[in-house]
Coordinates of C-alpha atoms and ligand atoms in Angstrom, one line a residue:
X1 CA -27.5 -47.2 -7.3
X2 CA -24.6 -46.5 -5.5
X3 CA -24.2 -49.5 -3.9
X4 CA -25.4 -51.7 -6.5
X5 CA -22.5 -50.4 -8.2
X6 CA -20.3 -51.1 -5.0
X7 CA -21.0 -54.5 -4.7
X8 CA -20.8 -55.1 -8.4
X9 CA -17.0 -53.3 -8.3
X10 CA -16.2 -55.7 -5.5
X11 CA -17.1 -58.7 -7.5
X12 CA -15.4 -57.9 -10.6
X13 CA -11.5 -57.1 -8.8
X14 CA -12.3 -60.9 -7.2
X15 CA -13.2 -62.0 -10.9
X16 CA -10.2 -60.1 -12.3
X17 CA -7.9 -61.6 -9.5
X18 CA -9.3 -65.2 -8.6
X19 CA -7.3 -68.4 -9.1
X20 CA -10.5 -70.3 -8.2
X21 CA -11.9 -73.1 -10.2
X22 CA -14.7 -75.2 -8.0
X23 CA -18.2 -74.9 -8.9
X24 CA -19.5 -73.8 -5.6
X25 CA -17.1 -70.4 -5.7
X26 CA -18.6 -69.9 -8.9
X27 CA -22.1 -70.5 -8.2
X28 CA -22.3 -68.2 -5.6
X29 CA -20.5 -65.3 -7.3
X30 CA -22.9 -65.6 -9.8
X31 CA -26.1 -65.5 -7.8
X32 CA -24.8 -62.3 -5.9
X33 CA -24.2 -61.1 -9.6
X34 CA -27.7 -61.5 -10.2
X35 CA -28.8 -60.3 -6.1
X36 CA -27.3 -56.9 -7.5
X37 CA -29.5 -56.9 -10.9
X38 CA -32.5 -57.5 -9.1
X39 CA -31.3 -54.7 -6.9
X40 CA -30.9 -52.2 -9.8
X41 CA -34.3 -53.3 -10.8
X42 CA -36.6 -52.6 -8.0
X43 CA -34.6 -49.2 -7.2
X44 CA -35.7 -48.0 -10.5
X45 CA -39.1 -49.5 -10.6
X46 CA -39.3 -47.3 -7.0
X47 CA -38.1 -44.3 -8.8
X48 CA -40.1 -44.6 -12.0
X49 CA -43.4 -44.9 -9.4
X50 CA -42.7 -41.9 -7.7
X51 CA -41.1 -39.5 -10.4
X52 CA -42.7 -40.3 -13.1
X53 CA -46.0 -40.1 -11.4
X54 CA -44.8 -36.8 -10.0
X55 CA -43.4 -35.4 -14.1
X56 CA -46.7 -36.4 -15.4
X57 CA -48.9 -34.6 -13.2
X58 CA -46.7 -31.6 -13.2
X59 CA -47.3 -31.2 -16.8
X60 CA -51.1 -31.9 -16.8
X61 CA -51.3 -29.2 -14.4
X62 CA -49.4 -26.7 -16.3
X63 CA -51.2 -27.3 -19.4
X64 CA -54.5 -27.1 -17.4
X65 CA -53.4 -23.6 -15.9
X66 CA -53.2 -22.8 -20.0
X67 CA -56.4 -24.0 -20.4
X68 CA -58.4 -22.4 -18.6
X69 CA -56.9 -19.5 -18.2
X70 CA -57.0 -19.1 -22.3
X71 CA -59.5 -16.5 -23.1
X72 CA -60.2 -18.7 -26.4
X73 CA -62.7 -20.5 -24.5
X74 CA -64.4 -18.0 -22.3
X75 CA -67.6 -20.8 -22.8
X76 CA -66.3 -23.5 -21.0
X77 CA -66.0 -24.1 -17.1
X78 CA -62.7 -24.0 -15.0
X79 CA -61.6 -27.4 -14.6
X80 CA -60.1 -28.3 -11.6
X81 CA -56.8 -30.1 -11.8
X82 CA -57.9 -32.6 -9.0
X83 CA -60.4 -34.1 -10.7
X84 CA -59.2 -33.7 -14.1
X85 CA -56.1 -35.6 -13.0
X86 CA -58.3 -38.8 -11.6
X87 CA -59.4 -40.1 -15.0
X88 CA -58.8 -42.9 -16.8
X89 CA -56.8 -41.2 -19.7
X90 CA -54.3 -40.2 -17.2
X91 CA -54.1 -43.0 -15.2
X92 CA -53.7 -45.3 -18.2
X93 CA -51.5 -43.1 -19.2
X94 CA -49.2 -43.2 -16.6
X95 CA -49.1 -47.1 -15.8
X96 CA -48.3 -47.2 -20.1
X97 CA -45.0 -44.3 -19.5
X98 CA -43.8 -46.2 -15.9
X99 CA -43.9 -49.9 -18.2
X100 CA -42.1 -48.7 -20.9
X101 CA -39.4 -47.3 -19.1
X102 CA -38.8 -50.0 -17.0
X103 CA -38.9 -51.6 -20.0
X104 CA -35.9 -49.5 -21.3
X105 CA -34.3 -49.7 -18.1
X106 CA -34.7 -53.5 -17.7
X107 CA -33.6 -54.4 -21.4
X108 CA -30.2 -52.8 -20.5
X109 CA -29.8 -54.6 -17.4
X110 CA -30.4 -57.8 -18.5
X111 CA -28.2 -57.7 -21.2
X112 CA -25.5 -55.8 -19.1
X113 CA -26.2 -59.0 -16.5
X114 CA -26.1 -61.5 -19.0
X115 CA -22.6 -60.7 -20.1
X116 CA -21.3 -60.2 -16.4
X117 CA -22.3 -63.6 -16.1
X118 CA -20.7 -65.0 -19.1
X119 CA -17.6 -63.0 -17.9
X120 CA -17.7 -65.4 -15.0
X121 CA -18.4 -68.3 -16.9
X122 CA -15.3 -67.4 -19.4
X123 CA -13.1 -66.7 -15.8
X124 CA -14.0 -70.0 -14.7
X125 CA -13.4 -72.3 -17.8
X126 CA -9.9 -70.0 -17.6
X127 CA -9.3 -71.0 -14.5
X128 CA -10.5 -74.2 -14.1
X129 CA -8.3 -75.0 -17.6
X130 CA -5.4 -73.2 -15.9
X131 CA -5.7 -75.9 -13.0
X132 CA -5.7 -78.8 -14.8
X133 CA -2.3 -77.4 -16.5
X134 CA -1.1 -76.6 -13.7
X135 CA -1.5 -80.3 -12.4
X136 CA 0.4 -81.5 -15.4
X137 CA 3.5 -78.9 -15.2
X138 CA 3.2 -80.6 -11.7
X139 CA 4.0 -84.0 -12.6
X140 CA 6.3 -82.9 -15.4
X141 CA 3.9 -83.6 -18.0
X142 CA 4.3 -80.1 -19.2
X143 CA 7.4 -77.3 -19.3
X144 CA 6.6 -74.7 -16.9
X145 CA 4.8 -71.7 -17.5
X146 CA 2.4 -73.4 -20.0
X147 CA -0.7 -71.0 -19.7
X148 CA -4.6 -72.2 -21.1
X149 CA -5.3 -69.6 -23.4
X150 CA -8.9 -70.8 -24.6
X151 CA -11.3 -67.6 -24.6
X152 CA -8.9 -65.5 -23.1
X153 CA -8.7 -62.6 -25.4
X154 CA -12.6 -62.3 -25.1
X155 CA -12.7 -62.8 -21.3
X156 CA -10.2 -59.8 -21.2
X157 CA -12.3 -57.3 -23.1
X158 CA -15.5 -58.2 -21.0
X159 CA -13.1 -57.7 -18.3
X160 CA -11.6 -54.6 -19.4
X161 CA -15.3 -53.0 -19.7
X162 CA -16.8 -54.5 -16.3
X163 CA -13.3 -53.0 -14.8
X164 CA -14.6 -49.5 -16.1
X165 CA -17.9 -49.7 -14.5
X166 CA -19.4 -50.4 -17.1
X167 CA -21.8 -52.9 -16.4
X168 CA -25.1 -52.3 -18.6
X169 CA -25.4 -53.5 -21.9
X170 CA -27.3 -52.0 -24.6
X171 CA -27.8 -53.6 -28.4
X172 CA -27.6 -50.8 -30.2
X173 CA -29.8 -50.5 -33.6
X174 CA -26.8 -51.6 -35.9
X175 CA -26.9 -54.7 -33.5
X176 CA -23.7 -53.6 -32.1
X177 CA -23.4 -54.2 -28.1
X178 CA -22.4 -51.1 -26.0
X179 CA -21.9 -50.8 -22.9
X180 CA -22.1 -48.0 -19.8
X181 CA -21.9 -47.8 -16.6
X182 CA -25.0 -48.1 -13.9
X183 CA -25.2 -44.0 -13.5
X184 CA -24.9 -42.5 -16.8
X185 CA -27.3 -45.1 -17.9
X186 CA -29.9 -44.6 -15.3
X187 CA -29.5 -41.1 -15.6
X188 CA -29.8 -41.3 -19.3
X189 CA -33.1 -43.2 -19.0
X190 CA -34.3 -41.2 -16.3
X191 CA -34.5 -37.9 -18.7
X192 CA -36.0 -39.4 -21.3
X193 CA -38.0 -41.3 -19.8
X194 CA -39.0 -37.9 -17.6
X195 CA -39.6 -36.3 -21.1
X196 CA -42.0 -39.1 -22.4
X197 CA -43.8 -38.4 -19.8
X198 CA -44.3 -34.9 -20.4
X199 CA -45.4 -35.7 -23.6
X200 CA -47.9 -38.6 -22.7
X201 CA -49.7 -36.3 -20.0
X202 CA -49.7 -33.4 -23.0
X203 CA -50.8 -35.8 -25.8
X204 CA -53.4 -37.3 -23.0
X205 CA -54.8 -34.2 -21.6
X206 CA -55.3 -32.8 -25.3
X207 CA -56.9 -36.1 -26.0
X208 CA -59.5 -35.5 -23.0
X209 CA -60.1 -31.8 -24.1
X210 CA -60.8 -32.6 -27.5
X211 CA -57.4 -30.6 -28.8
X212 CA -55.6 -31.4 -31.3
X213 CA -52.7 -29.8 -32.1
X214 CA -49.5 -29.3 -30.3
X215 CA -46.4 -27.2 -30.6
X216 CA -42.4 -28.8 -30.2
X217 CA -40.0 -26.6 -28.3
X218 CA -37.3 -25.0 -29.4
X219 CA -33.6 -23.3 -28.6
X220 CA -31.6 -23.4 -31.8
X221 CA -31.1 -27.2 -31.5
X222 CA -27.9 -28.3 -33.4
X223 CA -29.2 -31.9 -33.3
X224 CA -30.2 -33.0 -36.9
X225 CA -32.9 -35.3 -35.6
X226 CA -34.6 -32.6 -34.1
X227 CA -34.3 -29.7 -35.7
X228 CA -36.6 -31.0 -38.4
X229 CA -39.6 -30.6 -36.1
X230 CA -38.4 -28.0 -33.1
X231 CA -40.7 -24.9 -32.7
X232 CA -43.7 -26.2 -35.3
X233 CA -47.5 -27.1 -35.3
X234 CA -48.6 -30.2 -35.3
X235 CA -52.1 -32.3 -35.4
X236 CA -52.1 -35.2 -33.3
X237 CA -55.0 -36.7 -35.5
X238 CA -53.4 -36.2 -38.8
X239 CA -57.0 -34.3 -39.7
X240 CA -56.5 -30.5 -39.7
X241 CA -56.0 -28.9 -43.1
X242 CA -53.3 -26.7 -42.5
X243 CA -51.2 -28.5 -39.9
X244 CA -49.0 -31.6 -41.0
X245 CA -49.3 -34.9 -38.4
X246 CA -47.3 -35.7 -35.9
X247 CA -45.2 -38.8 -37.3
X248 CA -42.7 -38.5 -34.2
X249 CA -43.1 -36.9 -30.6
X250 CA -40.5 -35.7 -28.6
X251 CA -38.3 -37.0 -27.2
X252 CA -37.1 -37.7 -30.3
X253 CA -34.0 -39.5 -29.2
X254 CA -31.9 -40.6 -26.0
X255 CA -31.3 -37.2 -23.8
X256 CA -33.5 -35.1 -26.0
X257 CA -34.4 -32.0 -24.3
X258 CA -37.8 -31.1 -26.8
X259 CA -41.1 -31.3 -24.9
X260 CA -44.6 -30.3 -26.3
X261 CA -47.2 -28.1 -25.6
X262 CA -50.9 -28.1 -26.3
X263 CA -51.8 -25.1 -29.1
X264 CA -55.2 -23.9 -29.9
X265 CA -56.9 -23.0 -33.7
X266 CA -58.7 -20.6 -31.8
X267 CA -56.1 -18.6 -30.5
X268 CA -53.4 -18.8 -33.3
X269 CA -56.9 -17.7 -35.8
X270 CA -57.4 -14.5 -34.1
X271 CA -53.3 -14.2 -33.7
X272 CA -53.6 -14.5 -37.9
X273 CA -52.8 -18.3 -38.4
X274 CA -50.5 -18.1 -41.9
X275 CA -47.6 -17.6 -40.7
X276 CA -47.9 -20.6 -38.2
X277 CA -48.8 -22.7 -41.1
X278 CA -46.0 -21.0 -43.6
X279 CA -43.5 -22.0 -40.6
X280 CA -45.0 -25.7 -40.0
X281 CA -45.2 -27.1 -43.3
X282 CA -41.3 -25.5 -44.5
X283 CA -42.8 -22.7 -46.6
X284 CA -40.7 -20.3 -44.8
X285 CA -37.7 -20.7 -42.0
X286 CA -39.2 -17.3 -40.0
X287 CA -40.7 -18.4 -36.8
X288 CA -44.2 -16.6 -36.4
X289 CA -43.5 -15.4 -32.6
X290 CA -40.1 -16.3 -31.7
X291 CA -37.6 -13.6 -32.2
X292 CA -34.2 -15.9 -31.1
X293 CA -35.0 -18.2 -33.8
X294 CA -32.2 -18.9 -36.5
X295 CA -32.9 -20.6 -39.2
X296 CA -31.4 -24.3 -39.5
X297 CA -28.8 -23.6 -42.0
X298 CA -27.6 -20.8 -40.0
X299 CA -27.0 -22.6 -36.9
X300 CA -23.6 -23.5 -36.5
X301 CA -21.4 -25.9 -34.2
X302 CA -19.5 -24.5 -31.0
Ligands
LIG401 ZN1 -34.4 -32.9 -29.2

């Protein structure tokens, strides 16, 4: 990514400098504009194979280790994380986490390319304008120092952006365009799209065990979004009596740090399951087993 972002730094000081106005300087800035993109894209299609993959399985195996380990089930076989691993649930599973974040990833690029390029196209016009002026001031047609001002202003805050790195572009849900820079994007991505994996290989290996409810994380989140759902009980299905469903998984939203873990009936019935439930569905703010728990209202900001 580093040298995506190298070449793409180089480009935009000869954009922000350039006098140029023929089509063919043009041209070719733009397809090495787009050489970069492509660039961006296959790195993190190469990362999200391999790390992904890598999050995924790492969970499956923790939650396994759980599993069988869990004296709740003392009638059922070990079951070994090799084979467990190879089935179509998880496999499935996987291919659907790696396509949506390089759909994430992607959908940022391209907008974040698209307006690089139309900062070149806006240069250009500016330029090419500029020349023609500059023809005329020539032949005395015009007082020197005439300047063509068409689309400047806008070409100047693309500018001013591209010139802080920032070359990714995201629309946000308000429809308003924001944009960051290759690194803090990809790294933003990255964790998020580390955590919905670690949620798909939970929600997945329940799924194959026949489980169904899970439990959100929690460390005294001050996050409003999250706080909401962090250390309850929830059923995947929507069907158990006591638990509420799961409307929203973690994460919940860009950078989230909530994950999910798979929770048996079993072993919260013979713990004494009320106060799970009290705690879940809002009845009371006490969390059954966690003594570092404070209560949302008590939380307050550093
Ligand atoms: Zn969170």
């Amino acid at each position: 990514m580093r040298l995506i972002t190298r070449g793409l730094e180089k480009i935009i000081t000869t954009v922000a400098t350039t006098t140029e106005h023929t089509t063919t300087f043009w041209v070719k800035l733009q397809r090495d504009i787009r050489k970069h993109y492509a660039e961006a894209r296959r790195a993190f299609e190469g990362w999200a194979e391999r790390e992904i993959v890598q999050w995924y399985d790492r969970t499956v195996r923790v939650v396994l280790k759980k599993v069988n380990r869990s004296t709740a089930f003392s009638d059922r076989k070990h079951i070994p994380f090799n084979r467990f691993i190879r089935s179509n649930i998880h496999g499935q599973g996987k291919k659907a986490v790696i396509q949506s974040a390089l759909n994430a990833y992607t959908a940022g690029l391209n907008t974040g390319e698209k307006e690089i390029i139309r900062l070149t196209a806006l240069t250009q016009q500016i330029n090419v304008g500029q020349h023609e002026i500059d023809k005329r001031i020539a032949d005395g047609e015009l007082p020197d120092g005439t300047t063509f001002d068409v689309n400047k202003q806008i070409r100047n805050e693309i500018l001013k952006k591209a010139e802080d790195g920032k070359y990714i572009a995201v629309i946000d849900k308000n429809g308003v365009k924001r944009m960051y820079n290759i690194k803090g994007y990809t790294e933003m991505v990255a964790r998020t799209e580390l955590r919905e994996a670690a949620t798909a290989g939970v929600v997945n290996t329940a799924a194959e065990l026949g489980s169904d409810l899970i439990q959100v994380s929690s460390h005294n989140t001050l996050t409003p979004i999250c706080q909401q759902f962090e250390g309850k009980i929830f059923s995947l299905s929507g069907d158990d009596p006591d638990f509420p469903q799961a409307t929203l998984l973690a994460p919940f939203h860009p950078n989230c740090l909530h994950s999910i873990t798979i929770v048996f009936r079993e072993v919260l019935e013979r713990r004494g399951i009320q106060p799970y439930i009290d705690f879940s569905t809002g009845k009371t703010e006490a969390h059954p087993t966690r003594e570092s728990h404070i209560p949302v209202r008590k939380r307050k900001k550093k």
